[in-house]
Each structure stands twice: as structure tokens, then as C-alpha cells.
Coordinates of C-alpha atoms and ligand atoms in Angstrom, one line a residue:
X1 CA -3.1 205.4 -56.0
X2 CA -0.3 203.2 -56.1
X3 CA 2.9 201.9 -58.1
X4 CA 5.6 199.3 -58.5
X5 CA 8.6 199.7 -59.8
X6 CA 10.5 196.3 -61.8
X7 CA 13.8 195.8 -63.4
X8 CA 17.8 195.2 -62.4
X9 CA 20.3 197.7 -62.4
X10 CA 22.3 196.2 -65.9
X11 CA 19.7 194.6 -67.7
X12 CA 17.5 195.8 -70.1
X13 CA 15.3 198.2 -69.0
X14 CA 13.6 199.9 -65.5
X15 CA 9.6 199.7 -65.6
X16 CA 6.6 201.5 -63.2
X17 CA 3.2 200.6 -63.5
X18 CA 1.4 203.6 -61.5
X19 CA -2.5 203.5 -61.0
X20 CA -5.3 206.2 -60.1
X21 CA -3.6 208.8 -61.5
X22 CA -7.0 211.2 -62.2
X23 CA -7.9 211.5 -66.0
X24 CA -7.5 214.6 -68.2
X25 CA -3.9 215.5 -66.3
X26 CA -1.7 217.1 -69.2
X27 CA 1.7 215.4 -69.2
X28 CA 4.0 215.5 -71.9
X29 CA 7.2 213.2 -71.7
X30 CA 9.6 216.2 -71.2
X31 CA 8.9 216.6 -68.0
X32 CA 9.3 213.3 -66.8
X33 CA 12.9 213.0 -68.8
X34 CA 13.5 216.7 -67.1
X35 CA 13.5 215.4 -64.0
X36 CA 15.4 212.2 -65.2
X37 CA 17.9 214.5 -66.2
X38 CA 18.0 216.2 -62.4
X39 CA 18.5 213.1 -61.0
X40 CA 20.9 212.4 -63.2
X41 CA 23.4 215.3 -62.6
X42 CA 24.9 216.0 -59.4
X43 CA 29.4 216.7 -58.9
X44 CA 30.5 213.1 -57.3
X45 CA 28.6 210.6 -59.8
X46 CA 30.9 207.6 -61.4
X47 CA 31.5 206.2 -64.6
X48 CA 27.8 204.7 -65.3
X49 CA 25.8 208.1 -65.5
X50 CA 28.2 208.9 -68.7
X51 CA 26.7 205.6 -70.2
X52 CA 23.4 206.7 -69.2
X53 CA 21.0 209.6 -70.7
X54 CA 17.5 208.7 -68.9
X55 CA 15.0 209.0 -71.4
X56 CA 11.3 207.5 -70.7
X57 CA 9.1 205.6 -73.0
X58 CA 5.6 205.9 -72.1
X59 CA 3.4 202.4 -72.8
X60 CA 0.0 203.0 -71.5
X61 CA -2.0 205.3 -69.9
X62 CA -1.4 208.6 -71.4
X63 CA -2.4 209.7 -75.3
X64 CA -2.4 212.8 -76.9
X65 CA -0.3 214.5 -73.7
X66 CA -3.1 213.6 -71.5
X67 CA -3.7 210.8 -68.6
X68 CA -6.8 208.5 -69.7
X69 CA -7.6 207.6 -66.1
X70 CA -6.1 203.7 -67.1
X71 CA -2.7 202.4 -65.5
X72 CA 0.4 204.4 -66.6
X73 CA 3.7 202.3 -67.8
X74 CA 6.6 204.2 -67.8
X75 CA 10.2 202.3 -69.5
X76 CA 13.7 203.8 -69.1
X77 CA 15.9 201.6 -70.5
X78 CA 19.6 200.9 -69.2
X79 CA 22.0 201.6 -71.7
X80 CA 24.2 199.6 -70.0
X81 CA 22.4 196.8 -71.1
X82 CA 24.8 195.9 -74.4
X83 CA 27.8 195.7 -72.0
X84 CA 25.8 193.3 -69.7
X85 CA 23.4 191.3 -71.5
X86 CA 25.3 188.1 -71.3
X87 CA 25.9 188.3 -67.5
X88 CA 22.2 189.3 -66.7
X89 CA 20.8 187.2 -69.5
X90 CA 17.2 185.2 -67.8
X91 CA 18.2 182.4 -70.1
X92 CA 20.1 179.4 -68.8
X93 CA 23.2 178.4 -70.0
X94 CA 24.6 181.8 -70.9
X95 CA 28.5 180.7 -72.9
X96 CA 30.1 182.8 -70.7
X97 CA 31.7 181.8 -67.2
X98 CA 29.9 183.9 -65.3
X99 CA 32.1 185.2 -62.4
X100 CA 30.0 185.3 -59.1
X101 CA 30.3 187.6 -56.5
X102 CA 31.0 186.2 -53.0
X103 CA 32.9 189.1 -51.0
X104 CA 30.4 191.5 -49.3
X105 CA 30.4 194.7 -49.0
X106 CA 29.9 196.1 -45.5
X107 CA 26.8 198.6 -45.7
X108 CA 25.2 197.2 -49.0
X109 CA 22.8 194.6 -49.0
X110 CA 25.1 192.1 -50.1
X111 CA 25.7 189.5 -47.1
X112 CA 21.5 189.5 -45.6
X113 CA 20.1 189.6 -49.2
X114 CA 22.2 186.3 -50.4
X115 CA 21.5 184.8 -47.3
X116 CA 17.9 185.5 -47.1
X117 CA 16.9 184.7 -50.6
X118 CA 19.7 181.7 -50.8
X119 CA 22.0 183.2 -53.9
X120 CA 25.6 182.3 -54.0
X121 CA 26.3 185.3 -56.6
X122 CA 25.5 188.3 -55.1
X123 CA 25.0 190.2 -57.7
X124 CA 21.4 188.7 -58.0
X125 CA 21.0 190.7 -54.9
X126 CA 23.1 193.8 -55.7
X127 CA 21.2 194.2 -59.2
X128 CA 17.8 195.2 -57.5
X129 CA 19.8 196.8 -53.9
X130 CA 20.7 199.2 -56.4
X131 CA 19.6 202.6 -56.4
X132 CA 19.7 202.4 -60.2
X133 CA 15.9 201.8 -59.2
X134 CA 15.6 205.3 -58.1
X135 CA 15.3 206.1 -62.2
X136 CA 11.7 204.4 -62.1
X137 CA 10.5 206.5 -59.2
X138 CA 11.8 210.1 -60.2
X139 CA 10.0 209.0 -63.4
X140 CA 6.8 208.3 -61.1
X141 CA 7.1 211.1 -58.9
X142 CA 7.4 213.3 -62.1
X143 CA 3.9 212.3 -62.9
X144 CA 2.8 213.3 -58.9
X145 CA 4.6 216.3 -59.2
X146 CA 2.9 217.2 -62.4
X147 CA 0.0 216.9 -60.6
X148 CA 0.4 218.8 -57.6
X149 CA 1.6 221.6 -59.8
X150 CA -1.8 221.8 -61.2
X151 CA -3.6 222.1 -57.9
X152 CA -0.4 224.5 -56.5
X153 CA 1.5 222.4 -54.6
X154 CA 4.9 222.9 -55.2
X155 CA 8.0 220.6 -53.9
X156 CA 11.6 221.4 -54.1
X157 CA 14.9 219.7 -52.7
X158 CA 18.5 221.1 -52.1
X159 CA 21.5 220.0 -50.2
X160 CA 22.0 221.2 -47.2
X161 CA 25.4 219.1 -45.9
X162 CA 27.7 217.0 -47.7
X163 CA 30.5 215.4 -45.3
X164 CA 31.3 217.5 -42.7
X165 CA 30.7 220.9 -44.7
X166 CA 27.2 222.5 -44.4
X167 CA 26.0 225.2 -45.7
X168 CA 24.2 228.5 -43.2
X169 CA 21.8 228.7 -45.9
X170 CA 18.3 228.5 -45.3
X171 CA 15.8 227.9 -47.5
X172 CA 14.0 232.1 -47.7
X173 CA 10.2 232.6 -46.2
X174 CA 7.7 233.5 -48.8
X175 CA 8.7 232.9 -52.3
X176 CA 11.6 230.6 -52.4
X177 CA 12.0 230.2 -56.3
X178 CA 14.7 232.5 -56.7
X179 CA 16.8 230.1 -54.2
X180 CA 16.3 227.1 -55.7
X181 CA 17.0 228.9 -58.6
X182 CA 20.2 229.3 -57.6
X183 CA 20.4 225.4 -56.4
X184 CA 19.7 224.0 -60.2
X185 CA 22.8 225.8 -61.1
X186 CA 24.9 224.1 -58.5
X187 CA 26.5 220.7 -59.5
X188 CA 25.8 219.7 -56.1
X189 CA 22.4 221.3 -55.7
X190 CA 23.3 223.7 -52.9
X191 CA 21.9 227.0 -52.5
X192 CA 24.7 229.5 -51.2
X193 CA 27.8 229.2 -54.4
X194 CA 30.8 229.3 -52.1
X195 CA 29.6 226.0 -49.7
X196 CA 28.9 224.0 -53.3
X197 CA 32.5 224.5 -54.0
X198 CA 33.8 223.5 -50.5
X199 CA 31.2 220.3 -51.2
X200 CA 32.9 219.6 -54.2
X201 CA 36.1 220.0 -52.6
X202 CA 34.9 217.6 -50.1
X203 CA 34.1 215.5 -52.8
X204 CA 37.5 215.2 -54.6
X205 CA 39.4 214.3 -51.5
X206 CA 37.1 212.0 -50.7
X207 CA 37.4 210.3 -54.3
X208 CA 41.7 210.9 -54.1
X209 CA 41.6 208.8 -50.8
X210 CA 39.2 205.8 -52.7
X211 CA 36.4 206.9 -49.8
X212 CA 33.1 208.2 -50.4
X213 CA 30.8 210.8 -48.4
X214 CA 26.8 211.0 -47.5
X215 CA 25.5 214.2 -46.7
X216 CA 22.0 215.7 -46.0
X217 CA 19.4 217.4 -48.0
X218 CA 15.9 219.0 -47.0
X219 CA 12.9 219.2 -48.9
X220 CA 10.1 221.9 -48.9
X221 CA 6.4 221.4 -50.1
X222 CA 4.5 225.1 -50.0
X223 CA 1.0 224.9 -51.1
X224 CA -0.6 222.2 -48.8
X225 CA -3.7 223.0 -47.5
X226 CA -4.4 222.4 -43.7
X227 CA -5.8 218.9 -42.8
X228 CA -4.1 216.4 -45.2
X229 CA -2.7 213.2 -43.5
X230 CA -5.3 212.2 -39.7
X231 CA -4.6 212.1 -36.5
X232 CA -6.7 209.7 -36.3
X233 CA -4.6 206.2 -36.8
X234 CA -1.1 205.5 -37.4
X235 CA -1.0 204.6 -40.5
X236 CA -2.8 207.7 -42.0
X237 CA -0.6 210.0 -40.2
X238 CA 1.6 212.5 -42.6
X239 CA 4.8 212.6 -40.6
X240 CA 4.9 208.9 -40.7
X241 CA 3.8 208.5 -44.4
X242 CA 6.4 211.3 -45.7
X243 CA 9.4 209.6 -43.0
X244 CA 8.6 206.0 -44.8
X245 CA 8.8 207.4 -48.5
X246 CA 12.2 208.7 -48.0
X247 CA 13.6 205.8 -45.1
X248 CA 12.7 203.5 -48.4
X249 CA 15.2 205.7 -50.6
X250 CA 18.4 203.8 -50.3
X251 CA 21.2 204.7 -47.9
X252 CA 18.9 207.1 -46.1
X253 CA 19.7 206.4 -42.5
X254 CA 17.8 209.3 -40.8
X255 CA 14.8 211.5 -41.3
X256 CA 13.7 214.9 -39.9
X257 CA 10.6 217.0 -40.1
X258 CA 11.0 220.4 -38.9
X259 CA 13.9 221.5 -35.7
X260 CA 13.7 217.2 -35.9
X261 CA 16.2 215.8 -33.5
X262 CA 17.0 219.5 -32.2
X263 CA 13.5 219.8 -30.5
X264 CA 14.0 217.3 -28.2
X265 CA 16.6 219.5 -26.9
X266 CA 14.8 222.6 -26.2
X267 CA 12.0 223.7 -23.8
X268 CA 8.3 223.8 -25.6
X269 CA 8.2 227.4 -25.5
X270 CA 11.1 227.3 -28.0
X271 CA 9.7 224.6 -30.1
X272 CA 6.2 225.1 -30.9
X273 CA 4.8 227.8 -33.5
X274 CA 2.4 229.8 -31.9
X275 CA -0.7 231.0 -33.5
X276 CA -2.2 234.3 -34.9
X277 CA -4.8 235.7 -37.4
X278 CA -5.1 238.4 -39.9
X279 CA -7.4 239.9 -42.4
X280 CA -5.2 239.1 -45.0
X281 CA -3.8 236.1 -43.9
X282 CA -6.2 234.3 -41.9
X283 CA -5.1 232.0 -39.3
X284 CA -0.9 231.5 -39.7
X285 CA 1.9 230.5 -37.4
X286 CA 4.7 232.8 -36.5
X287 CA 7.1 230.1 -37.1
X288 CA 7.5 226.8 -38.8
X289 CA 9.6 225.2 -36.2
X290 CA 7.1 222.1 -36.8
X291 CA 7.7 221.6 -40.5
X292 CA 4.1 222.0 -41.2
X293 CA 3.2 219.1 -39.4
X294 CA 1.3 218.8 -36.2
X295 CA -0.8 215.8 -34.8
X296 CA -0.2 213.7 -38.1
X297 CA -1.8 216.7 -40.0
X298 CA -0.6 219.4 -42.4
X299 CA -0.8 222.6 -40.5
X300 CA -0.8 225.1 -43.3
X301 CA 2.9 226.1 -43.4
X302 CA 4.9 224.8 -46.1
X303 CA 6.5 221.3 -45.0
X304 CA 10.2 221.1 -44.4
X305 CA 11.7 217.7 -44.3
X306 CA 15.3 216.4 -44.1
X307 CA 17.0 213.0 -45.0
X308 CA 20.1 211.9 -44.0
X309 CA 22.1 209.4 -46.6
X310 CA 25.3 207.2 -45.2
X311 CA 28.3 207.2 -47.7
X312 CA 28.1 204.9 -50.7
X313 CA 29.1 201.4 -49.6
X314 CA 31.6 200.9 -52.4
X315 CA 34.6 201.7 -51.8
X316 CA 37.6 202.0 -54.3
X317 CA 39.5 201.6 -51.4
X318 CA 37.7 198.5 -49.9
X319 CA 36.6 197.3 -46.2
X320 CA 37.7 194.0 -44.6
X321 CA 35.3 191.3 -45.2
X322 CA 35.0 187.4 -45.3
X323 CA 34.9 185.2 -48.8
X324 CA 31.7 183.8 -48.5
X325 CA 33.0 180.6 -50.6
X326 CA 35.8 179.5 -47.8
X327 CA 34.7 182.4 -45.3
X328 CA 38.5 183.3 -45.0
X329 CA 39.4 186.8 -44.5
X330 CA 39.8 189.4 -47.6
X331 CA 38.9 192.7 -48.8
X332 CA 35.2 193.6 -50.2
X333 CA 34.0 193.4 -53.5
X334 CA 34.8 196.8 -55.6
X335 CA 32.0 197.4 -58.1
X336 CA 32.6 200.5 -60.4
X337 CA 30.2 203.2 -58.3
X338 CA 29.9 206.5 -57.2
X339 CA 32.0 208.6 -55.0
X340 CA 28.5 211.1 -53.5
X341 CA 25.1 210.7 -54.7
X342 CA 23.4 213.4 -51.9
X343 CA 22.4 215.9 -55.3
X344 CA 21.1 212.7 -56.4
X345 CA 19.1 211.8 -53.6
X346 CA 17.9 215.2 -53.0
X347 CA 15.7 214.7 -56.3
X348 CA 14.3 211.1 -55.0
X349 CA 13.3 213.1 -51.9
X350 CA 11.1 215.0 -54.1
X351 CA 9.8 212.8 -56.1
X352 CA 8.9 210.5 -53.4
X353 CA 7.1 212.6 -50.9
X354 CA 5.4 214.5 -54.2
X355 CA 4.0 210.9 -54.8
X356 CA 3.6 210.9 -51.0
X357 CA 1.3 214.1 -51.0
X358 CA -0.4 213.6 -54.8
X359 CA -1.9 210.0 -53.1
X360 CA -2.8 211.7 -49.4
X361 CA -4.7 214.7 -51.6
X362 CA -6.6 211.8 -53.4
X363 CA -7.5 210.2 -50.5
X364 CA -8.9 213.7 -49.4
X365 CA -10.6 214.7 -52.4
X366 CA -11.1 211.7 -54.7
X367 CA -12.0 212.1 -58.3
X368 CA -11.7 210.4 -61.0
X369 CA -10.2 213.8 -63.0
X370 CA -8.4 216.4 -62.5
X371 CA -11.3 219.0 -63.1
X372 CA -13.8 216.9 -60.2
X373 CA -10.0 217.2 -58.4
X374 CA -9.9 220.5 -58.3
X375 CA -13.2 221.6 -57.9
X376 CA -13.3 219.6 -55.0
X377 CA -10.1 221.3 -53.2
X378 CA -11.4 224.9 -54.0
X379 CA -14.4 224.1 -52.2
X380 CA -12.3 222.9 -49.1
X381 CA -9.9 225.9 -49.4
X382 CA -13.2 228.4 -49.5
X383 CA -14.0 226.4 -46.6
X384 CA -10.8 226.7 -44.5
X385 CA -10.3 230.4 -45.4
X386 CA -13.9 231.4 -44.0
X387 CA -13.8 229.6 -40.5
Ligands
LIG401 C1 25.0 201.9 -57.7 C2 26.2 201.7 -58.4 C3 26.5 202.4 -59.6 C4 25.7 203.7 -59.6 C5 24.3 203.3 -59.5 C6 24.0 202.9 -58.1 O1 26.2 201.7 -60.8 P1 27.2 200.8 -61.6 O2 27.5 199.7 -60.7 O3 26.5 200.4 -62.8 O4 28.4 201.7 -61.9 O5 26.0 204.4 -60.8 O6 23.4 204.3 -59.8 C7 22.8 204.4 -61.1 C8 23.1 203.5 -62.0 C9 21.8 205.4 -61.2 O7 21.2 205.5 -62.3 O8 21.7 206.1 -60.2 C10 24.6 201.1 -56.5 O9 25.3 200.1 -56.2 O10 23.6 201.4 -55.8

């Protein structure tokens, strides 16, 4: 399986082509616009998401609310587009006097992007930086989620720090639906109601002082059977797979899997999970201090991931820079942005390790549709249940 995602943040539209999605996978285009809309919401979010409502268009790939097997399009066009199609027009010549950008922002990719791909406006560079590009792969990991659903593999995201305020709450063993329950209805998708209004608070004084503020939010995948991702070589190991997919989400400066950093602080005894059996059960850890991964391989407890995303670059109140035209001293550019996009990114952590997971279960189990799919993994489930 595989995708790419095209398009700028203000022109005319964001596209995915996705292939080796399996045949005969029901999707209807609700719920990729349902998790549009997710990524969407979120306390802290500027003036652009009230121009945009996320809506997909599918082009190929899917008919009569079913994948064909063939490579899926997916279009969510940028309603922004009317306000901007003169600046980002691909036609040369455009009447307007088109007014380039040449003060960088510190922590965007501004300054290396112009340099590296020679642009004296940097907004050819800030149009694709964007995370406006993160529409196209909620829209994709929709589809992987869709798909993991079927086979019961279910992922969910919530924030679990915003600023300096963090919530105690952890995400409850066994069935954790009621809490993320809970997390939809918070506007900044934490679980425990008090801590989303400190984050919110966090939020405003942040957006009073012209600042902005990152945060942290953890992702759980329950339903993985043991043995997906190898030991084997690097680049087939699932910690490393799962710490790329959401290091490529932008602003995310640090990832964790399990106690993360916090293990390297404590003596093995109170970092590894140790083993047992039952009847019922089979074999199970007694903790999941590992996050479900050991040795590059899903263990069998659900997977428990963190990422951690800087503050937005933007600032209303800006950072010192130099004028790339006369490299004097001045103030960075100020671009209309957001003030916190951690709900945000606590939906792109889904979707991107679901696609993560949906492509390392393919590589597993093959097939070219969902019935050989799951035929396949019930077999290896009988299998691992009886040793
Ligand atoms: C972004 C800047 C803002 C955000 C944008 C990401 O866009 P604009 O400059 O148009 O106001 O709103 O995020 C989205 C558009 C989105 O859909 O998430 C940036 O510089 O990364």
C-alpha cells in the first residue's frame, strides 16, 4: 500500500491517490468527511477553519460504497481558493503585483526551503510546509481506519498536555470507549472536563499575549494481534515505522512509545511487563509499560504512542529575523494562523499510524479483498490463541 498527497495550502484543491487498498471494503463518504470534520475542530484554531468545511469528493476507486481494488483519489477542495486564486494562479503573468514574502519565520520552513529549492517568495515554500496538507491524510487514514475497523483494530487519540497544563488522566484498561467518549465532547479533545478548561484557559492567554502553545497527545491502537512489524531489519520494525508516520506530521518534535523517555530512567525491573497465562486469557502482560511493542513487534497489548508538537511558528506577536532582500534586521513575517492545533494533531496521529498499521497487516496477510483479508487473520489469531 501506498499514497501521495498533492496540492498548496490556498489553491484550488488538496488531492491523495492511495493504492492496494483490498477490494469489497464498504466505505461511504461520511466517514471520511467525519473525520475531516474531527480534524477540523479543536478550541485554539484561527480564522481559516471558519472558511473551511472539509468535504471529500471521491474520483476513483470506490462505486456503489465499495473499494474496486483500483487506485483511490480523494479531492477536498480549499475554499480559500476564491480569495487566493490570483496569488497562487500556475499561469504567468498574473495582473496583480504579487507581494513576495522575504522575512522568515523562525521554526517554519521558510529560510532552508527558499534556500534549498532557490525561491525568492517564500510563500512557494510556505504553501506546501503547511499543515493545511494534513486534510489529505486524515482523508487517507479515514479509508485505513475503515479498514482496521473491519478486522477490529481500533485507534483513538486525545490530548494529554497543552502548554504546561496536563491532565492525570489516563487512558482506562479494558474498554476505553466511554473515555474517548468523553474526549469528542471536549473542544480540546481531553479526557478529564476540568483540565480541557484549564487548556483552553491556557489557550486564550496565550492568544491575549500574540504567542502560541504546543502540547502533547497519545494515541492507543487495541486490537493488534501479536507479531505485526519484524525484528528482523530496521526498516520493518513497528516502533520505527509508527515513530516516522507521526515525526512526518508537522511541528512534531518528539515521539514516545510506552514509559518513552521515562524508561531510561528506571531499573528494568520497573520497566518491563512481565508475562503470565490464563485459561481465559491466554498468554498477557501484567503491564503495558512497553506500549505494545517489543523487539520491533506488536506484543499483543494495545499500543500507546505519544507525539510531542512545538508551538505554531506564527506568531501575532513576531520573532526577530533578517529581510532576506537586504538581510537587514526586522521582525518575521505574520501570516493569519493558528493560536494551538494539538486537538488537531491528535486526529493526524490517528490517522497516520491507522495507515501505519492497515499497510504493516497487508504486508502480513496480503489479499487482494477484504474477505481473503480476513480469512487470512482469523486463521493467524486461531493460531496464536492455541500455542
Ligand atoms: C497553517 C496556517 C493556517 C492554518 C493552516 C496551517 O492557514 P492560513 O494561513 O490559511 O490561515 O489554518 O491549517 C489549515 C488550513 C488546516 O486546514 O489545518 C500553517 O502555516 O501551517
Amino acid at each position: 500500500m501506498r499514497y501521495l498527497t498533492a496540492g498548496e495550502s490556498h489553491g484550488p484543491a488538496l488531492t491523495a491517490v492511495i493504492e492496494g487498498i483490498p477490494a469489497n471494503l464498504p466505505l461511504a463518504p461520511d466517514l471520511i468527511n467525519g473525520e475531516l470534520a474531527r480534524r477540523q475542530m479543536g478550541y485554539g484554531r484561527g480564522g481559516r477553519m471558519l472558511i473551511e468545511k472539509d468535504q471529500v469528493e471521491i474520483l476513483s476507486g470506490i462505486r456503489n460504497g465499495s473499494t474496486l481494488g483500483s487506485p483511490i483519489t480523494l479531492q477536498i477542495r480549499n475554499r480559500d481558493w476564491i480569495n487566493w486564486e490570483k496569488i497562487m494562479s500556475p499561469l504567468s503573468g498574473a495582473e496583480i503585483e504579487i507581494k513576495k514574502i522575504t522575512r522568515p519565520r523562525p521554526g517554519h520552513a521558510d529560510l532552508s526551503g527558499s534556500i534549498k529549492y532557490q525561491q525568492g517568495d517564500m510563500r512557494n515554500i510556505l504553501e506546501r510546509s503547511s499543515a493545511r496538507e494534513t486534510a489529505a491524510r486524515v482523508a487517507v487514514g479515514a479509508i485505513a481506519k475503515g479498514l482496521l475497523r473491519e478486522i477490529g483494530v481500533f485507534v483513538w487519540g486525545h490530548v494529554v498536555a497543552l502548554g504546561n497544563v496536563q491532565t492525570g488522566k489516563t487512558i482506562p484498561d479494558g474498554e476505553p470507549s466511554e473515555f474517548f467518549n468523553q474526549v469528542e465532547k471536549s473542544p480540546v479533545r481531553c479526557g478529564d472536563p476540568e483540565t480541557s478548561h484549564k487548556m483552553m484557559f491556557a489557550i486564550d492567554q496565550a492568544k491575549a499575549t500574540g504567542d502560541t502553545l504546543g502540547g502533547i497527545f497519545e494515541i492507543m491502537i487495541a486490537g493488534i494481534p501479536i507479531g505485526l512489524g519484524s525484528h528482523v531489519h530496521w526498516d520493518r520494525k513497528l516502533d520505527g515505522r509508527l515513530a516516522c508516520a507521526l515525526m512526518s506530521i508537522q511541528g512534531i518534535k518528539g515521539v514516545e512509545i510506552g514509559l518513552g523517555f521515562q524508561s531510561a530512567r528506571l531499573p528494568g525491573s520497573q520497566v518491563h511487563d512481565e508475562i503470565g497465562y490464563s485459561q481465559a486469557k491466554g498468554l498477557y502482560r501484567m503491564t503495558n509499560r512497553a506500549g505494545g511493542i517489543e523487539g520491533g513487534m506488536s506484543n499483543g497489548e494495545p499500543i500507546v504512542l505519544r507525539g510531542a508538537m512545538k508551538p505554531i511558528p506564527t506568531l501575532i506577536k513576531p520573532l526577530n529575523t533578517v529581510d532576506m532582500e537586504n538581510k537587514c534586521p526586522v521582525q518575521a513575517q505574520v501570516e493569519r494562523s493558528d493560536v494551538c492545533a494539538v486537538p488537531a494533531a491528535s486526529v493526524i496521529g490517528e490517522a497516520v499510524t491507522a495507515w501505519e498499521i492497515a499497510q504493516l497487516v497487508l504486508e502480513k496477510f496480503g489479499g487482494d479483498t477484504m474477505a481473503e483479508l480476513k480469512e487470512r487473520m482469523e486463521e493467524y489469531r486461531k493460531y496464536v490463541k492455541q500455542v
